[in-house]
XYZ file of C-alpha atoms in Angstrom:
417
model
C 94.211 60.498 116.268
C 97.696 60.670 119.170
C 97.896 58.976 121.855
C 98.123 60.393 125.845
C 101.957 58.790 125.670
C 102.413 61.020 122.374
C 104.929 63.030 123.239
C 104.816 66.634 121.570
C 108.255 67.176 119.245
C 110.432 69.301 119.705
C 111.151 72.089 116.863
C 113.714 70.272 115.369
C 117.294 72.072 115.396
C 119.272 74.116 113.050
C 123.300 72.619 112.018
C 126.408 75.080 113.180
C 127.056 77.268 110.941
C 129.964 79.785 110.432
C 128.565 82.815 112.172
C 131.046 85.787 110.918
C 133.667 87.929 113.381
C 135.007 91.009 112.718
C 136.265 91.941 109.350
C 133.920 89.791 107.683
C 130.249 90.838 109.783
C 131.331 94.525 109.120
C 132.437 93.911 105.267
C 128.696 91.959 105.464
C 127.054 94.933 106.758
C 128.670 97.814 104.421
C 127.663 95.174 101.729
C 123.304 94.307 102.888
C 122.672 98.293 103.496
C 125.028 99.430 100.298
C 121.605 96.885 98.583
C 119.357 98.142 100.796
C 120.180 101.433 98.872
C 118.929 99.836 95.331
C 115.912 98.769 96.750
C 113.930 101.889 96.257
C 115.061 103.971 93.086
C 113.129 102.321 91.324
C 109.734 103.605 92.986
C 111.646 107.543 93.437
C 112.578 107.198 90.088
C 109.535 107.555 87.908
C 107.281 109.352 90.168
C 109.519 112.876 89.041
C 109.483 112.658 86.071
C 106.433 110.986 85.334
C 104.879 114.530 84.112
C 107.125 113.870 81.445
C 106.921 110.223 80.318
C 102.891 110.999 80.572
C 103.774 114.291 77.587
C 106.024 112.632 75.786
C 104.516 108.853 75.598
C 101.163 109.216 76.028
C 99.426 107.393 78.824
C 96.815 107.847 80.099
C 96.322 108.830 84.118
C 94.949 105.315 84.578
C 97.649 103.870 82.561
C 99.991 105.798 84.595
C 98.472 104.041 87.771
C 99.482 101.288 86.458
C 103.037 101.816 86.174
C 103.483 102.702 88.921
C 101.504 99.985 90.874
C 103.290 97.896 88.204
C 106.612 97.406 90.850
C 104.956 97.401 94.156
C 102.723 94.806 92.309
C 105.320 92.304 91.830
C 106.677 92.972 95.355
C 104.224 91.503 96.110
C 103.875 88.888 93.746
C 107.454 86.950 93.725
C 107.802 87.736 97.880
C 106.791 83.937 98.177
C 108.992 82.548 96.019
C 112.550 83.606 98.343
C 112.381 82.003 100.973
C 112.771 78.511 98.908
C 115.004 80.482 96.609
C 117.566 80.802 99.426
C 116.716 77.672 100.942
C 118.244 75.545 97.567
C 120.966 78.455 96.675
C 121.146 79.979 99.801
C 120.353 83.142 101.010
C 123.963 85.118 99.778
C 123.742 83.765 95.732
C 119.892 84.297 95.699
C 120.499 88.072 97.260
C 123.315 88.116 93.628
C 121.087 86.956 91.258
C 118.463 89.585 92.493
C 121.097 92.659 92.155
C 121.576 91.277 88.864
C 117.829 91.142 87.777
C 116.640 94.862 89.686
C 119.982 96.313 87.154
C 118.901 94.166 84.086
C 114.821 95.630 84.537
C 116.022 99.720 85.660
C 118.250 99.769 82.255
C 114.887 98.421 80.155
C 112.987 100.660 81.767
C 115.580 102.956 79.498
C 114.619 102.161 76.534
C 112.346 104.177 75.924
C 108.862 102.487 75.283
C 106.129 101.201 76.433
C 106.611 97.943 76.861
C 110.198 98.693 77.360
C 108.738 100.344 81.167
C 106.615 97.841 81.586
C 108.536 94.341 81.413
C 112.152 96.652 82.906
C 109.222 97.418 85.865
C 108.334 94.341 86.357
C 111.285 92.783 86.465
C 112.883 94.967 88.570
C 109.872 94.400 91.621
C 110.890 91.012 90.797
C 113.779 91.504 91.926
C 113.927 93.956 94.622
C 110.549 91.285 96.212
C 113.212 89.044 97.087
C 116.033 91.215 98.908
C 113.078 93.104 100.343
C 113.088 89.225 102.171
C 116.136 88.285 103.084
C 117.828 90.983 103.924
C 115.669 91.371 106.943
C 115.964 87.468 107.669
C 119.931 88.053 106.955
C 119.682 90.498 109.739
C 118.145 87.930 112.421
C 120.646 84.922 111.389
C 123.802 87.639 111.113
C 123.864 90.162 113.731
C 121.467 88.714 116.431
C 123.323 91.185 118.740
C 122.322 94.079 116.476
C 119.766 93.479 115.645
C 118.331 97.620 116.542
C 121.477 98.941 114.600
C 121.063 96.602 111.472
C 117.297 97.831 110.971
C 118.709 101.373 111.236
C 120.952 101.105 109.429
C 119.059 99.045 106.275
C 115.266 101.037 106.518
C 118.294 104.160 106.239
C 119.746 103.239 103.168
C 116.303 102.235 101.640
C 115.453 105.642 102.045
C 118.659 107.347 101.047
C 118.102 105.325 97.924
C 115.015 107.165 97.259
C 115.884 110.484 98.110
C 118.529 110.279 96.226
C 116.815 108.912 93.243
C 113.555 112.319 94.376
C 116.060 114.249 94.139
C 118.467 113.406 91.273
C 116.125 111.673 88.717
C 115.196 115.487 87.186
C 118.376 117.242 87.288
C 120.524 113.348 84.682
C 117.636 113.859 82.842
C 118.406 117.781 81.959
C 122.049 117.000 81.883
C 121.462 114.297 79.288
C 119.721 115.967 76.939
C 115.735 116.397 78.734
C 115.910 112.357 78.736
C 113.865 110.727 80.512
C 114.815 107.556 79.186
C 118.635 108.227 80.176
C 117.608 109.375 83.691
C 115.366 105.739 84.326
C 118.959 103.885 82.978
C 120.999 105.595 85.144
C 119.706 103.707 88.462
C 120.913 100.450 87.319
C 125.308 101.866 87.160
C 124.825 101.109 91.065
C 122.918 97.914 91.370
C 125.521 96.663 88.914
C 128.055 98.142 90.871
C 126.538 96.471 94.182
C 126.334 93.095 92.758
C 130.201 93.019 91.510
C 131.959 93.948 95.506
C 128.956 90.943 96.926
C 129.840 89.056 93.968
C 133.500 87.260 95.764
C 131.436 86.728 98.927
C 127.999 84.809 97.140
C 130.630 82.362 95.428
C 132.730 82.716 98.638
C 133.241 80.637 101.553
C 129.785 81.815 103.319
C 127.433 81.702 99.660
C 128.702 77.945 99.042
C 128.303 76.590 103.258
C 126.340 73.343 103.639
C 122.201 74.383 103.650
C 120.489 73.381 106.756
C 118.089 70.781 106.810
C 114.256 72.438 105.431
C 111.796 73.010 108.526
C 108.386 73.815 107.286
C 107.232 76.425 109.384
C 102.870 76.187 109.468
C 100.786 77.893 111.314
C 101.329 81.515 109.525
C 98.850 82.082 108.140
C 96.255 81.029 111.542
C 98.163 83.518 113.248
C 96.354 87.233 113.143
C 99.835 88.655 115.151
C 101.731 87.326 111.847
C 98.276 88.933 109.945
C 98.391 92.160 111.803
C 102.086 92.354 111.481
C 101.912 91.663 107.284
C 98.227 94.437 107.293
C 100.505 96.644 109.364
C 103.311 95.846 106.614
C 100.911 96.797 103.449
C 98.592 99.473 104.689
C 101.537 101.705 105.873
C 103.838 100.136 102.780
C 100.634 101.535 100.798
C 101.024 105.064 102.033
C 104.887 105.198 101.210
C 103.976 104.074 97.178
C 101.548 107.124 96.995
C 103.880 108.730 98.209
C 107.547 107.253 96.112
C 104.181 107.671 93.155
C 101.738 110.777 92.955
C 104.043 113.201 95.644
C 105.943 114.737 92.860
C 103.529 115.010 90.488
C 100.311 116.009 93.043
C 103.191 118.872 93.993
C 103.230 120.270 90.197
C 100.136 120.589 89.900
C 99.461 122.429 92.825
C 101.894 124.586 91.117
C 105.609 123.715 92.210
C 108.271 123.713 90.079
C 108.703 119.581 89.053
C 112.623 120.322 90.600
C 111.260 121.754 93.653
C 109.043 119.310 93.578
C 111.582 116.584 93.216
C 113.918 118.419 96.168
C 110.428 118.867 98.011
C 109.787 114.611 98.104
C 113.706 113.839 98.608
C 114.314 116.309 101.529
C 111.129 114.301 103.391
C 112.633 111.315 102.679
C 116.540 111.804 103.776
C 114.547 113.117 106.834
C 113.053 109.807 107.307
C 117.234 107.838 107.000
C 117.223 109.995 110.490
C 114.324 108.384 111.621
C 114.277 105.225 110.550
C 117.800 105.033 112.628
C 115.881 106.148 115.617
C 113.101 104.092 115.356
C 114.881 100.379 116.006
C 116.363 101.355 119.305
C 113.681 102.853 120.322
C 111.441 100.634 119.735
C 113.305 97.787 120.868
C 113.480 99.298 124.200
C 109.794 99.390 124.309
C 107.943 96.813 126.512
C 105.923 97.026 123.768
C 105.699 98.750 120.488
C 101.598 99.565 119.962
C 101.667 103.218 120.681
C 104.928 104.289 119.010
C 103.326 102.052 115.791
C 99.560 104.024 115.841
C 100.807 107.268 116.567
C 103.621 106.951 113.942
C 100.476 106.448 111.455
C 98.787 110.113 112.116
C 101.411 111.159 111.769
C 101.530 110.094 107.961
C 98.167 110.432 107.284
C 97.251 114.777 108.446
C 101.424 115.053 107.257
C 99.281 114.069 103.602
C 96.363 116.125 104.425
C 98.741 119.262 104.494
C 100.698 118.744 101.611
C 96.708 118.185 99.833
C 94.905 121.473 100.957
C 97.107 123.795 103.364
C 99.488 127.005 101.085
C 102.204 126.576 100.190
C 104.356 128.007 101.762
C 104.056 125.909 104.330
C 105.213 122.442 102.197
C 108.209 121.812 103.235
C 107.021 121.766 107.036
C 104.563 119.326 106.076
C 107.669 117.271 103.861
C 109.554 117.237 107.664
C 106.362 115.565 109.375
C 105.329 113.341 106.832
C 109.557 112.622 106.714
C 108.787 111.730 110.399
C 106.011 109.765 109.909
C 106.725 107.426 107.562
C 110.004 107.149 107.923
C 109.056 105.821 111.385
C 105.391 104.248 110.468
C 108.491 101.689 107.620
C 111.552 101.164 109.747
C 108.546 100.194 112.663
C 106.872 97.691 110.274
C 110.133 95.578 109.505
C 111.366 95.661 112.817
C 107.894 94.411 114.040
C 108.951 91.135 111.661
C 112.137 90.678 113.264
C 110.950 91.584 116.637
C 107.868 89.337 116.091
C 109.781 86.424 115.084
C 111.532 83.817 117.040
C 114.093 83.290 114.682
C 115.999 83.890 111.541
C 113.625 80.703 109.531
C 110.741 82.117 110.466
C 111.611 84.963 110.039
C 112.282 84.687 106.611
C 109.060 83.310 106.282
C 107.048 85.868 107.960
C 108.652 88.386 106.041
C 107.917 86.234 102.813
C 103.650 86.660 103.901
C 104.367 90.066 105.654
C 105.946 91.885 101.821
C 104.020 89.369 99.940
C 100.791 89.904 100.796
C 101.467 92.908 102.027
C 102.914 94.383 99.294
C 100.009 93.281 96.416
C 97.173 94.717 99.293
C 100.246 98.109 98.548
C 99.645 98.565 94.804
C 96.400 99.416 95.845
C 97.683 102.283 97.125
C 99.553 104.514 93.767
C 96.712 102.495 91.274
C 93.671 104.430 93.173
C 95.561 107.488 93.438
C 95.705 107.400 89.141
C 92.125 106.478 88.778
C 91.558 108.861 91.284
C 93.270 111.248 89.164
C 91.364 109.702 86.171
C 88.002 110.100 86.992
C 87.777 113.481 89.268
C 90.460 115.129 87.387
C 92.353 116.437 90.378
C 93.982 115.214 93.173
C 91.672 116.410 96.118
C 89.825 113.124 95.661
C 93.052 111.018 96.986
C 92.438 112.814 100.792
C 89.492 110.013 101.488
C 92.579 108.020 100.117
C 95.086 109.175 101.816
C 92.776 108.660 105.938
C 91.256 105.726 104.798
C 95.299 104.005 104.995
C 96.112 106.022 107.767
C 93.340 104.298 109.918
C 94.087 101.347 108.538
C 97.762 101.180 109.202
C 97.034 102.948 112.772
C 94.912 100.056 113.821
C 97.141 96.990 113.159
C 100.119 98.704 113.666
C 98.944 98.438 117.616
C 97.953 94.973 117.513
C 101.443 93.718 115.856
C 103.105 95.936 118.614
C 101.660 93.547 121.123
C 105.490 92.026 122.997
C 105.017 88.070 122.022
C 105.907 85.839 119.185
C 103.926 84.216 115.641
C 102.895 80.710 117.012
C 103.846 78.382 115.010
C 102.167 75.397 115.060
C 104.531 72.435 112.851
C 108.419 72.307 112.638
C 108.886 69.253 110.525
C 111.445 68.548 108.681
C 112.615 66.650 105.674
C 116.194 66.553 104.388
C 117.522 69.221 101.998
C 117.806 68.372 98.084
């Protein structure tokens, strides 16, 4: 029990670190954007080929649901490891290991076996989990004066990678002798190239600089705002992975060709690129982000219902609306992690919490779509799932938009090993 004369312990001051400037900062920013580009093709490339994979491997709808869910689940399971790995090896070296693991897992999916599909998806998901957590923390650390623009570029690159995979995977498969295995494995190439580009930065002076003392971040799991940020991230991600995993099969089931369905998904994601550039600066300028977050969730839910039930002649219109909603809510959710954190160290831990708990929750979305399709033989029942996820995301987005920082009630430190 503390005495009346005890004074509260101030948070330990982190040692001075080299902050990149000029050309080094520009190179770092470009590299982070290239890394972000590779964090979503794993999901979108599988989606557009799912009917072919089901037909040629004999997967049931339920097992296909497990396959689309597995990498999303790995995002949640492995995200808590990222802050500890970054503290031990440095953010730069940890990201290099992530790129190598991502390239290896993506290549393994092209083995052609069901085991290769599942194991490769798990490895790629584990790598992506680490990147998801550390990239926002790097933005908070090295781009403190350009948070809005960098978060916009980051989310733009994420959307761009997903859009490229949605648009080009099926044409690639057709060009490679109708080989879905080669088309899936192709997306290991850009990850490997970026790993080569990133290696000199991660193994150079920035990657080997002395680590700061390990600061304990406690209290996040008891903070209501941290949970609201987490649930906002998780529920909007569930909608996003339902879209990336199942929108193309849904549209093909409604009568669109495989190429056209892929182009619709790609067009929607490409619009997310533009919206993701606009939302972070808007969010930063707002007194709070409550209306912005909730409104974007409403737009997303309405658009998904339109794609399920509206005439196919309006599919491009609803794809545009979906792009506005999902691009906005995803970039808003990432921006909440940065805005609700007092510094980069807390941002890494809040990002870990939001993306570990959030992505485990998000994994339920595509799994339920597959199960509902298996049980009902169609996709109409998923409307109830989309409505429930949109309402939940909107409520938590409203509260996550409060102009506050998460509360960390203990800032103890210990020397780094």
